[in-house]
């Protein structure tokens, strides 16, 4: 009994120390200062998500481009620092912000309620609409949310599309893959019958693959599925600066222009 008590008291003391530490770190918000001191903004993203972030040759050099890249550059400019892109698979993008490997994440990230518990998000900058890509030759077969019953549908690992497909495509078998390109290949080779992606990304793949098409199936999106910039929890001062940039870009219709320009570049390039 005594030992149990001792352990308990020890645990409680440790807990209160931890919460004290948590309090003091959140009251002193150095989110902007940290980036200014380093002189660079490290941005986590999964660059196989055209038109938001993808790799292409620029003057013969493999370069990450896209609408999110332009947003990141504008934020770095606002902070007066250089920008550095850190490429990784999508299921690591958010955790790299939590661990401090990246300062922020811009990767077509939906600011869902779940994620809002763990991260701070900027104002949203793009609305998320989900669609299902299928083989053009099978377009007539898949018209309703239960048309894929018993069949396989691919979604990107760690994305909200995993949930969208699970909840809305009745009876479909959901397969999570790390890379979007892999999902498209599996669809083309017939290993899966559908792929769930957001509209501009799906349109890009369909424009480059004449054997694919967007199905009539209607999927619903949540109010909090729109894209936003993710930051560590407690980034009050950073969020203010990021929001200022997003507001300005939205007001001048720059985001739509970035998306359009990047889309045209992505469908014209050979990958
Ligand atoms: N909007 C979706 C989400 O937040 C998908 C984002 C995927 N982004 C990417 N760069 N692959 O879950």
PDB file of C-alpha atoms and ligand atoms in Angstrom:
ATOM      1  CA  UNK A   1       0.000   0.000   0.000  1.00  0.00           C
ATOM      2  CA  UNK A   2       2.740   2.424   0.958  1.00  0.00           C
ATOM      3  CA  UNK A   3       4.566   1.821  -2.265  1.00  0.00           C
ATOM      4  CA  UNK A   4       1.405   2.395  -4.261  1.00  0.00           C
ATOM      5  CA  UNK A   5       0.919   5.694  -2.452  1.00  0.00           C
ATOM      6  CA  UNK A   6       4.471   6.771  -3.116  1.00  0.00           C
ATOM      7  CA  UNK A   7       4.167   5.941  -6.777  1.00  0.00           C
ATOM      8  CA  UNK A   8       0.910   7.840  -6.959  1.00  0.00           C
ATOM      9  CA  UNK A   9       2.335  10.935  -5.283  1.00  0.00           C
ATOM     10  CA  UNK A  10       5.320  10.737  -7.597  1.00  0.00           C
ATOM     11  CA  UNK A  11       3.126  10.458 -10.643  1.00  0.00           C
ATOM     12  CA  UNK A  12       0.971  13.374  -9.540  1.00  0.00           C
ATOM     13  CA  UNK A  13       3.988  15.589  -8.941  1.00  0.00           C
ATOM     14  CA  UNK A  14       5.329  14.696 -12.355  1.00  0.00           C
ATOM     15  CA  UNK A  15       1.956  15.463 -13.907  1.00  0.00           C
ATOM     16  CA  UNK A  16       1.689  18.870 -12.299  1.00  0.00           C
ATOM     17  CA  UNK A  17       5.224  19.679 -13.386  1.00  0.00           C
ATOM     18  CA  UNK A  18       4.348  18.721 -16.939  1.00  0.00           C
ATOM     19  CA  UNK A  19       1.234  20.856 -16.931  1.00  0.00           C
ATOM     20  CA  UNK A  20       3.181  23.764 -15.447  1.00  0.00           C
ATOM     21  CA  UNK A  21       5.703  23.449 -18.248  1.00  0.00           C
ATOM     22  CA  UNK A  22       2.893  23.294 -20.792  1.00  0.00           C
ATOM     23  CA  UNK A  23       1.351  26.460 -19.363  1.00  0.00           C
ATOM     24  CA  UNK A  24       4.518  28.475 -19.405  1.00  0.00           C
ATOM     25  CA  UNK A  25       5.416  27.456 -22.949  1.00  0.00           C
ATOM     26  CA  UNK A  26       2.018  28.407 -24.306  1.00  0.00           C
ATOM     27  CA  UNK A  27       1.953  31.753 -22.563  1.00  0.00           C
ATOM     28  CA  UNK A  28       5.226  32.700 -24.164  1.00  0.00           C
ATOM     29  CA  UNK A  29       4.557  32.372 -27.855  1.00  0.00           C
ATOM     30  CA  UNK A  30       7.798  32.418 -29.834  1.00  0.00           C
ATOM     31  CA  UNK A  31       6.326  30.945 -33.026  1.00  0.00           C
ATOM     32  CA  UNK A  32       7.396  33.890 -35.196  1.00  0.00           C
ATOM     33  CA  UNK A  33      10.660  34.594 -33.417  1.00  0.00           C
ATOM     34  CA  UNK A  34      11.834  31.016 -33.852  1.00  0.00           C
ATOM     35  CA  UNK A  35      11.465  31.285 -37.625  1.00  0.00           C
ATOM     36  CA  UNK A  36      13.008  34.754 -37.767  1.00  0.00           C
ATOM     37  CA  UNK A  37      16.022  33.587 -35.761  1.00  0.00           C
ATOM     38  CA  UNK A  38      16.602  30.681 -38.144  1.00  0.00           C
ATOM     39  CA  UNK A  39      16.134  32.950 -41.140  1.00  0.00           C
ATOM     40  CA  UNK A  40      14.057  30.347 -42.932  1.00  0.00           C
ATOM     41  CA  UNK A  41      10.600  28.857 -42.999  1.00  0.00           C
ATOM     42  CA  UNK A  42      10.555  25.071 -43.348  1.00  0.00           C
ATOM     43  CA  UNK A  43       7.342  23.928 -45.032  1.00  0.00           C
ATOM     44  CA  UNK A  44       6.224  20.283 -44.976  1.00  0.00           C
ATOM     45  CA  UNK A  45       4.357  18.980 -48.024  1.00  0.00           C
ATOM     46  CA  UNK A  46       3.628  15.931 -50.132  1.00  0.00           C
ATOM     47  CA  UNK A  47       4.464  17.143 -53.642  1.00  0.00           C
ATOM     48  CA  UNK A  48       2.441  14.784 -55.782  1.00  0.00           C
ATOM     49  CA  UNK A  49      -0.741  16.710 -55.465  1.00  0.00           C
ATOM     50  CA  UNK A  50      -1.006  18.894 -58.555  1.00  0.00           C
ATOM     51  CA  UNK A  51      -2.085  21.681 -58.857  1.00  0.00           C
ATOM     52  CA  UNK A  52      -1.229  22.400 -55.197  1.00  0.00           C
ATOM     53  CA  UNK A  53       2.252  20.880 -55.003  1.00  0.00           C
ATOM     54  CA  UNK A  54       4.095  18.756 -57.509  1.00  0.00           C
ATOM     55  CA  UNK A  55       7.511  18.308 -59.010  1.00  0.00           C
ATOM     56  CA  UNK A  56       8.375  19.496 -62.464  1.00  0.00           C
ATOM     57  CA  UNK A  57      11.460  20.463 -64.415  1.00  0.00           C
ATOM     58  CA  UNK A  58      12.222  24.157 -64.229  1.00  0.00           C
ATOM     59  CA  UNK A  59      15.249  25.074 -66.373  1.00  0.00           C
ATOM     60  CA  UNK A  60      16.238  21.422 -66.338  1.00  0.00           C
ATOM     61  CA  UNK A  61      16.059  21.174 -62.562  1.00  0.00           C
ATOM     62  CA  UNK A  62      13.560  19.107 -60.555  1.00  0.00           C
ATOM     63  CA  UNK A  63      11.547  21.735 -58.681  1.00  0.00           C
ATOM     64  CA  UNK A  64       8.526  21.732 -56.392  1.00  0.00           C
ATOM     65  CA  UNK A  65       5.860  24.062 -57.779  1.00  0.00           C
ATOM     66  CA  UNK A  66       2.143  24.712 -57.314  1.00  0.00           C
ATOM     67  CA  UNK A  67      -0.448  26.892 -55.607  1.00  0.00           C
ATOM     68  CA  UNK A  68       0.643  25.889 -52.085  1.00  0.00           C
ATOM     69  CA  UNK A  69       4.236  26.703 -53.028  1.00  0.00           C
ATOM     70  CA  UNK A  70       3.169  30.235 -53.985  1.00  0.00           C
ATOM     71  CA  UNK A  71       1.312  30.598 -50.681  1.00  0.00           C
ATOM     72  CA  UNK A  72       4.394  29.412 -48.779  1.00  0.00           C
ATOM     73  CA  UNK A  73       6.572  31.918 -50.620  1.00  0.00           C
ATOM     74  CA  UNK A  74       4.171  34.737 -49.756  1.00  0.00           C
ATOM     75  CA  UNK A  75       4.250  33.743 -46.067  1.00  0.00           C
ATOM     76  CA  UNK A  76       8.053  33.616 -46.038  1.00  0.00           C
ATOM     77  CA  UNK A  77       8.127  37.049 -47.660  1.00  0.00           C
ATOM     78  CA  UNK A  78       5.772  38.422 -45.009  1.00  0.00           C
ATOM     79  CA  UNK A  79       8.110  37.047 -42.314  1.00  0.00           C
ATOM     80  CA  UNK A  80      11.203  38.276 -44.131  1.00  0.00           C
ATOM     81  CA  UNK A  81      12.853  34.843 -44.307  1.00  0.00           C
ATOM     82  CA  UNK A  82      13.841  32.268 -46.922  1.00  0.00           C
ATOM     83  CA  UNK A  83      11.585  29.324 -47.659  1.00  0.00           C
ATOM     84  CA  UNK A  84      12.581  25.665 -47.699  1.00  0.00           C
ATOM     85  CA  UNK A  85      10.322  22.822 -48.839  1.00  0.00           C
ATOM     86  CA  UNK A  86      10.494  19.519 -47.081  1.00  0.00           C
ATOM     87  CA  UNK A  87       8.988  16.745 -49.222  1.00  0.00           C
ATOM     88  CA  UNK A  88       7.489  13.663 -47.575  1.00  0.00           C
ATOM     89  CA  UNK A  89       4.551  11.306 -47.826  1.00  0.00           C
ATOM     90  CA  UNK A  90       1.221  12.826 -46.829  1.00  0.00           C
ATOM     91  CA  UNK A  91       0.789  10.683 -43.726  1.00  0.00           C
ATOM     92  CA  UNK A  92       3.922  12.329 -42.261  1.00  0.00           C
ATOM     93  CA  UNK A  93       3.165  15.929 -43.168  1.00  0.00           C
ATOM     94  CA  UNK A  94       1.194  16.897 -40.070  1.00  0.00           C
ATOM     95  CA  UNK A  95       3.334  14.970 -37.600  1.00  0.00           C
ATOM     96  CA  UNK A  96       6.454  16.728 -38.854  1.00  0.00           C
ATOM     97  CA  UNK A  97       4.904  19.994 -37.653  1.00  0.00           C
ATOM     98  CA  UNK A  98       4.110  18.457 -34.301  1.00  0.00           C
ATOM     99  CA  UNK A  99       7.661  17.174 -33.865  1.00  0.00           C
ATOM    100  CA  UNK A 100       9.125  20.515 -34.924  1.00  0.00           C
ATOM    101  CA  UNK A 101      10.908  19.185 -38.017  1.00  0.00           C
ATOM    102  CA  UNK A 102       8.881  21.630 -40.079  1.00  0.00           C
ATOM    103  CA  UNK A 103       7.595  25.061 -39.030  1.00  0.00           C
ATOM    104  CA  UNK A 104       4.324  24.797 -40.907  1.00  0.00           C
ATOM    105  CA  UNK A 105       2.585  22.431 -43.315  1.00  0.00           C
ATOM    106  CA  UNK A 106       0.899  23.486 -46.551  1.00  0.00           C
ATOM    107  CA  UNK A 107      -0.258  20.474 -48.467  1.00  0.00           C
ATOM    108  CA  UNK A 108      -3.896  20.860 -49.407  1.00  0.00           C
ATOM    109  CA  UNK A 109      -4.629  20.020 -45.768  1.00  0.00           C
ATOM    110  CA  UNK A 110      -8.252  19.961 -44.709  1.00  0.00           C
ATOM    111  CA  UNK A 111      -8.674  21.737 -41.369  1.00  0.00           C
ATOM    112  CA  UNK A 112     -10.952  19.096 -39.851  1.00  0.00           C
ATOM    113  CA  UNK A 113     -12.274  19.279 -36.282  1.00  0.00           C
ATOM    114  CA  UNK A 114     -10.072  16.319 -35.321  1.00  0.00           C
ATOM    115  CA  UNK A 115      -6.936  17.987 -36.636  1.00  0.00           C
ATOM    116  CA  UNK A 116      -7.904  21.291 -35.035  1.00  0.00           C
ATOM    117  CA  UNK A 117      -7.529  19.615 -31.663  1.00  0.00           C
ATOM    118  CA  UNK A 118      -3.845  19.016 -32.338  1.00  0.00           C
ATOM    119  CA  UNK A 119      -2.828  21.912 -34.624  1.00  0.00           C
ATOM    120  CA  UNK A 120      -3.547  25.569 -35.151  1.00  0.00           C
ATOM    121  CA  UNK A 121      -4.910  26.324 -38.601  1.00  0.00           C
ATOM    122  CA  UNK A 122      -4.938  29.515 -40.634  1.00  0.00           C
ATOM    123  CA  UNK A 123      -8.048  30.820 -42.316  1.00  0.00           C
ATOM    124  CA  UNK A 124      -9.112  28.403 -45.016  1.00  0.00           C
ATOM    125  CA  UNK A 125      -8.025  29.132 -48.584  1.00  0.00           C
ATOM    126  CA  UNK A 126      -9.659  26.481 -50.784  1.00  0.00           C
ATOM    127  CA  UNK A 127     -12.870  24.489 -50.698  1.00  0.00           C
ATOM    128  CA  UNK A 128     -12.643  20.700 -50.773  1.00  0.00           C
ATOM    129  CA  UNK A 129     -14.944  18.774 -53.110  1.00  0.00           C
ATOM    130  CA  UNK A 130     -14.493  15.016 -53.434  1.00  0.00           C
ATOM    131  CA  UNK A 131     -15.015  12.980 -56.588  1.00  0.00           C
ATOM    132  CA  UNK A 132     -14.488   9.381 -57.668  1.00  0.00           C
ATOM    133  CA  UNK A 133     -12.246   8.612 -60.651  1.00  0.00           C
ATOM    134  CA  UNK A 134     -13.086   5.448 -62.578  1.00  0.00           C
ATOM    135  CA  UNK A 135     -12.143   3.889 -65.901  1.00  0.00           C
ATOM    136  CA  UNK A 136     -13.830   5.715 -68.736  1.00  0.00           C
ATOM    137  CA  UNK A 137     -15.039   2.379 -70.116  1.00  0.00           C
ATOM    138  CA  UNK A 138     -16.883   1.714 -66.821  1.00  0.00           C
ATOM    139  CA  UNK A 139     -18.338   5.188 -66.369  1.00  0.00           C
ATOM    140  CA  UNK A 140     -21.927   4.044 -66.907  1.00  0.00           C
ATOM    141  CA  UNK A 141     -21.646   1.419 -64.145  1.00  0.00           C
ATOM    142  CA  UNK A 142     -20.834   3.798 -61.328  1.00  0.00           C
ATOM    143  CA  UNK A 143     -23.488   6.440 -60.818  1.00  0.00           C
ATOM    144  CA  UNK A 144     -24.489   6.177 -57.174  1.00  0.00           C
ATOM    145  CA  UNK A 145     -22.733   5.925 -53.803  1.00  0.00           C
ATOM    146  CA  UNK A 146     -23.568   2.217 -53.598  1.00  0.00           C
ATOM    147  CA  UNK A 147     -22.459   1.383 -57.156  1.00  0.00           C
ATOM    148  CA  UNK A 148     -19.046   0.263 -55.889  1.00  0.00           C
ATOM    149  CA  UNK A 149     -20.436  -2.204 -53.377  1.00  0.00           C
ATOM    150  CA  UNK A 150     -18.075  -5.155 -52.953  1.00  0.00           C
ATOM    151  CA  UNK A 151     -15.420  -3.469 -55.128  1.00  0.00           C
ATOM    152  CA  UNK A 152     -12.095  -1.863 -54.213  1.00  0.00           C
ATOM    153  CA  UNK A 153     -11.595   1.879 -53.947  1.00  0.00           C
ATOM    154  CA  UNK A 154      -8.220   3.526 -53.298  1.00  0.00           C
ATOM    155  CA  UNK A 155      -7.628   6.575 -51.103  1.00  0.00           C
ATOM    156  CA  UNK A 156      -4.448   8.275 -49.945  1.00  0.00           C
ATOM    157  CA  UNK A 157      -3.123   7.135 -46.581  1.00  0.00           C
ATOM    158  CA  UNK A 158      -3.725   9.714 -43.862  1.00  0.00           C
ATOM    159  CA  UNK A 159      -6.103  11.798 -45.977  1.00  0.00           C
ATOM    160  CA  UNK A 160      -9.719  12.682 -45.225  1.00  0.00           C
ATOM    161  CA  UNK A 161     -10.651  10.712 -48.337  1.00  0.00           C
ATOM    162  CA  UNK A 162     -10.122   7.499 -46.350  1.00  0.00           C
ATOM    163  CA  UNK A 163     -13.030   8.527 -44.176  1.00  0.00           C
ATOM    164  CA  UNK A 164     -15.130  10.009 -46.962  1.00  0.00           C
ATOM    165  CA  UNK A 165     -14.906   6.731 -48.887  1.00  0.00           C
ATOM    166  CA  UNK A 166     -15.524   4.554 -45.830  1.00  0.00           C
ATOM    167  CA  UNK A 167     -18.589   6.517 -44.752  1.00  0.00           C
ATOM    168  CA  UNK A 168     -20.139   7.348 -48.096  1.00  0.00           C
ATOM    169  CA  UNK A 169     -19.286   4.611 -50.598  1.00  0.00           C
ATOM    170  CA  UNK A 170     -21.561   1.954 -49.183  1.00  0.00           C
ATOM    171  CA  UNK A 171     -20.079  -1.537 -49.130  1.00  0.00           C
ATOM    172  CA  UNK A 172     -16.862  -0.625 -50.968  1.00  0.00           C
ATOM    173  CA  UNK A 173     -13.545  -2.058 -49.834  1.00  0.00           C
ATOM    174  CA  UNK A 174     -11.216   0.854 -49.034  1.00  0.00           C
ATOM    175  CA  UNK A 175      -7.538   0.459 -49.830  1.00  0.00           C
ATOM    176  CA  UNK A 176      -5.162   3.096 -48.449  1.00  0.00           C
ATOM    177  CA  UNK A 177      -2.033   3.812 -50.449  1.00  0.00           C
ATOM    178  CA  UNK A 178       0.805   6.209 -49.686  1.00  0.00           C
ATOM    179  CA  UNK A 179       1.176   7.658 -53.167  1.00  0.00           C
ATOM    180  CA  UNK A 180      -1.488   9.156 -55.372  1.00  0.00           C
ATOM    181  CA  UNK A 181       0.369   7.999 -58.487  1.00  0.00           C
ATOM    182  CA  UNK A 182       0.154   4.443 -57.212  1.00  0.00           C
ATOM    183  CA  UNK A 183      -3.625   4.736 -56.788  1.00  0.00           C
ATOM    184  CA  UNK A 184      -3.950   5.904 -60.390  1.00  0.00           C
ATOM    185  CA  UNK A 185      -1.778   3.033 -61.639  1.00  0.00           C
ATOM    186  CA  UNK A 186      -3.868   0.506 -59.725  1.00  0.00           C
ATOM    187  CA  UNK A 187      -7.011   1.959 -61.245  1.00  0.00           C
ATOM    188  CA  UNK A 188      -5.579   1.811 -64.757  1.00  0.00           C
ATOM    189  CA  UNK A 189      -4.472  -1.789 -64.293  1.00  0.00           C
ATOM    190  CA  UNK A 190      -7.822  -2.802 -62.812  1.00  0.00           C
ATOM    191  CA  UNK A 191      -6.644  -3.662 -59.285  1.00  0.00           C
ATOM    192  CA  UNK A 192      -9.060  -1.102 -57.888  1.00  0.00           C
ATOM    193  CA  UNK A 193     -12.283   0.175 -59.463  1.00  0.00           C
ATOM    194  CA  UNK A 194     -12.298   3.718 -58.132  1.00  0.00           C
ATOM    195  CA  UNK A 195     -10.062   6.401 -56.614  1.00  0.00           C
ATOM    196  CA  UNK A 196     -11.348   9.186 -54.357  1.00  0.00           C
ATOM    197  CA  UNK A 197      -9.574  12.524 -54.731  1.00  0.00           C
ATOM    198  CA  UNK A 198     -10.481  16.188 -54.528  1.00  0.00           C
ATOM    199  CA  UNK A 199     -11.754  17.725 -57.735  1.00  0.00           C
ATOM    200  CA  UNK A 200      -8.835  19.718 -59.179  1.00  0.00           C
ATOM    201  CA  UNK A 201      -6.411  16.873 -58.459  1.00  0.00           C
ATOM    202  CA  UNK A 202      -8.750  14.344 -60.081  1.00  0.00           C
ATOM    203  CA  UNK A 203      -9.258  16.615 -63.090  1.00  0.00           C
ATOM    204  CA  UNK A 204      -5.506  16.803 -63.566  1.00  0.00           C
ATOM    205  CA  UNK A 205      -5.152  13.019 -63.637  1.00  0.00           C
ATOM    206  CA  UNK A 206      -8.100  12.647 -66.005  1.00  0.00           C
ATOM    207  CA  UNK A 207      -6.661  15.270 -68.355  1.00  0.00           C
ATOM    208  CA  UNK A 208      -3.426  13.281 -68.535  1.00  0.00           C
ATOM    209  CA  UNK A 209      -5.019   9.819 -68.769  1.00  0.00           C
ATOM    210  CA  UNK A 210      -7.566   9.459 -71.556  1.00  0.00           C
ATOM    211  CA  UNK A 211      -8.689   6.062 -70.189  1.00  0.00           C
ATOM    212  CA  UNK A 212      -9.972   7.664 -66.953  1.00  0.00           C
ATOM    213  CA  UNK A 213     -13.023   9.796 -66.141  1.00  0.00           C
ATOM    214  CA  UNK A 214     -14.814  11.384 -63.192  1.00  0.00           C
ATOM    215  CA  UNK A 215     -17.910   9.408 -62.140  1.00  0.00           C
ATOM    216  CA  UNK A 216     -21.329  10.977 -61.553  1.00  0.00           C
ATOM    217  CA  UNK A 217     -21.306   9.726 -57.925  1.00  0.00           C
ATOM    218  CA  UNK A 218     -22.071  12.622 -55.575  1.00  0.00           C
ATOM    219  CA  UNK A 219     -19.982  12.808 -52.392  1.00  0.00           C
ATOM    220  CA  UNK A 220     -20.636  15.222 -49.562  1.00  0.00           C
ATOM    221  CA  UNK A 221     -17.905  17.326 -47.947  1.00  0.00           C
ATOM    222  CA  UNK A 222     -17.888  18.636 -44.418  1.00  0.00           C
ATOM    223  CA  UNK A 223     -17.859  22.335 -43.644  1.00  0.00           C
ATOM    224  CA  UNK A 224     -14.392  21.974 -42.110  1.00  0.00           C
ATOM    225  CA  UNK A 225     -12.806  20.120 -45.019  1.00  0.00           C
ATOM    226  CA  UNK A 226     -11.494  23.287 -46.671  1.00  0.00           C
ATOM    227  CA  UNK A 227      -7.734  23.686 -46.980  1.00  0.00           C
ATOM    228  CA  UNK A 228      -5.717  25.665 -44.445  1.00  0.00           C
ATOM    229  CA  UNK A 229      -2.111  26.122 -43.326  1.00  0.00           C
ATOM    230  CA  UNK A 230      -1.222  23.939 -40.313  1.00  0.00           C
ATOM    231  CA  UNK A 231       0.946  25.245 -37.468  1.00  0.00           C
ATOM    232  CA  UNK A 232       1.929  23.882 -34.057  1.00  0.00           C
ATOM    233  CA  UNK A 233      -0.663  24.421 -31.331  1.00  0.00           C
ATOM    234  CA  UNK A 234      -0.190  27.744 -29.608  1.00  0.00           C
ATOM    235  CA  UNK A 235       1.229  29.611 -32.644  1.00  0.00           C
ATOM    236  CA  UNK A 236      -0.856  32.707 -31.942  1.00  0.00           C
ATOM    237  CA  UNK A 237       1.585  35.257 -33.332  1.00  0.00           C
ATOM    238  CA  UNK A 238       2.428  33.129 -36.374  1.00  0.00           C
ATOM    239  CA  UNK A 239      -1.229  32.497 -37.149  1.00  0.00           C
ATOM    240  CA  UNK A 240      -1.843  36.246 -37.226  1.00  0.00           C
ATOM    241  CA  UNK A 241       0.831  36.758 -39.860  1.00  0.00           C
ATOM    242  CA  UNK A 242      -0.234  33.734 -41.908  1.00  0.00           C
ATOM    243  CA  UNK A 243      -3.883  34.820 -41.822  1.00  0.00           C
ATOM    244  CA  UNK A 244      -2.881  38.264 -43.015  1.00  0.00           C
ATOM    245  CA  UNK A 245      -1.213  36.711 -46.073  1.00  0.00           C
ATOM    246  CA  UNK A 246      -4.087  34.322 -46.813  1.00  0.00           C
ATOM    247  CA  UNK A 247      -6.663  37.128 -46.505  1.00  0.00           C
ATOM    248  CA  UNK A 248      -4.734  39.292 -48.884  1.00  0.00           C
ATOM    249  CA  UNK A 249      -4.272  36.511 -51.443  1.00  0.00           C
ATOM    250  CA  UNK A 250      -7.942  35.568 -51.243  1.00  0.00           C
ATOM    251  CA  UNK A 251      -9.130  39.131 -51.587  1.00  0.00           C
ATOM    252  CA  UNK A 252      -7.133  39.689 -54.741  1.00  0.00           C
ATOM    253  CA  UNK A 253      -8.266  36.314 -56.199  1.00  0.00           C
ATOM    254  CA  UNK A 254      -4.642  35.220 -56.251  1.00  0.00           C
ATOM    255  CA  UNK A 255      -5.314  31.704 -54.917  1.00  0.00           C
ATOM    256  CA  UNK A 256      -7.622  30.834 -57.807  1.00  0.00           C
ATOM    257  CA  UNK A 257      -5.057  32.285 -60.193  1.00  0.00           C
ATOM    258  CA  UNK A 258      -2.274  30.173 -58.614  1.00  0.00           C
ATOM    259  CA  UNK A 259      -4.420  27.039 -58.893  1.00  0.00           C
ATOM    260  CA  UNK A 260      -5.290  27.709 -62.523  1.00  0.00           C
ATOM    261  CA  UNK A 261      -1.739  28.496 -63.531  1.00  0.00           C
ATOM    262  CA  UNK A 262      -0.342  25.438 -61.749  1.00  0.00           C
ATOM    263  CA  UNK A 263      -3.063  23.243 -63.240  1.00  0.00           C
ATOM    264  CA  UNK A 264      -2.152  24.331 -66.764  1.00  0.00           C
ATOM    265  CA  UNK A 265       1.509  23.712 -66.068  1.00  0.00           C
ATOM    266  CA  UNK A 266       0.825  20.260 -64.615  1.00  0.00           C
ATOM    267  CA  UNK A 267      -1.294  18.998 -67.498  1.00  0.00           C
ATOM    268  CA  UNK A 268       1.137  20.325 -70.078  1.00  0.00           C
ATOM    269  CA  UNK A 269       4.213  18.785 -68.474  1.00  0.00           C
ATOM    270  CA  UNK A 270       5.137  15.160 -68.924  1.00  0.00           C
ATOM    271  CA  UNK A 271       5.680  14.585 -65.159  1.00  0.00           C
TER     272      UNK A 271
HETATM  273  N1  LIG B   1      -7.407  17.450 -48.292  1.00  0.00           N
HETATM  274  C1  LIG B   1      -7.071  16.098 -47.975  1.00  0.00           C
HETATM  275  C2  LIG B   1      -6.672  15.989 -46.512  1.00  0.00           C
HETATM  276  O1  LIG B   1      -6.373  16.944 -45.892  1.00  0.00           O
HETATM  277  C3  LIG B   1      -5.985  15.527 -48.863  1.00  0.00           C
HETATM  278  C4  LIG B   1      -4.689  16.260 -48.872  1.00  0.00           C
HETATM  279  C5  LIG B   1      -3.600  15.515 -49.581  1.00  0.00           C
HETATM  280  N2  LIG B   1      -2.495  16.363 -49.868  1.00  0.00           N
HETATM  281  C6  LIG B   1      -1.368  15.960 -50.503  1.00  0.00           C
HETATM  282  N3  LIG B   1      -0.443  16.840 -50.738  1.00  0.00           N
HETATM  283  N4  LIG B   1      -1.246  14.731 -50.881  1.00  0.00           N
HETATM  284  O2  LIG B   1      -6.646  14.937 -45.938  1.00  0.00           O
END
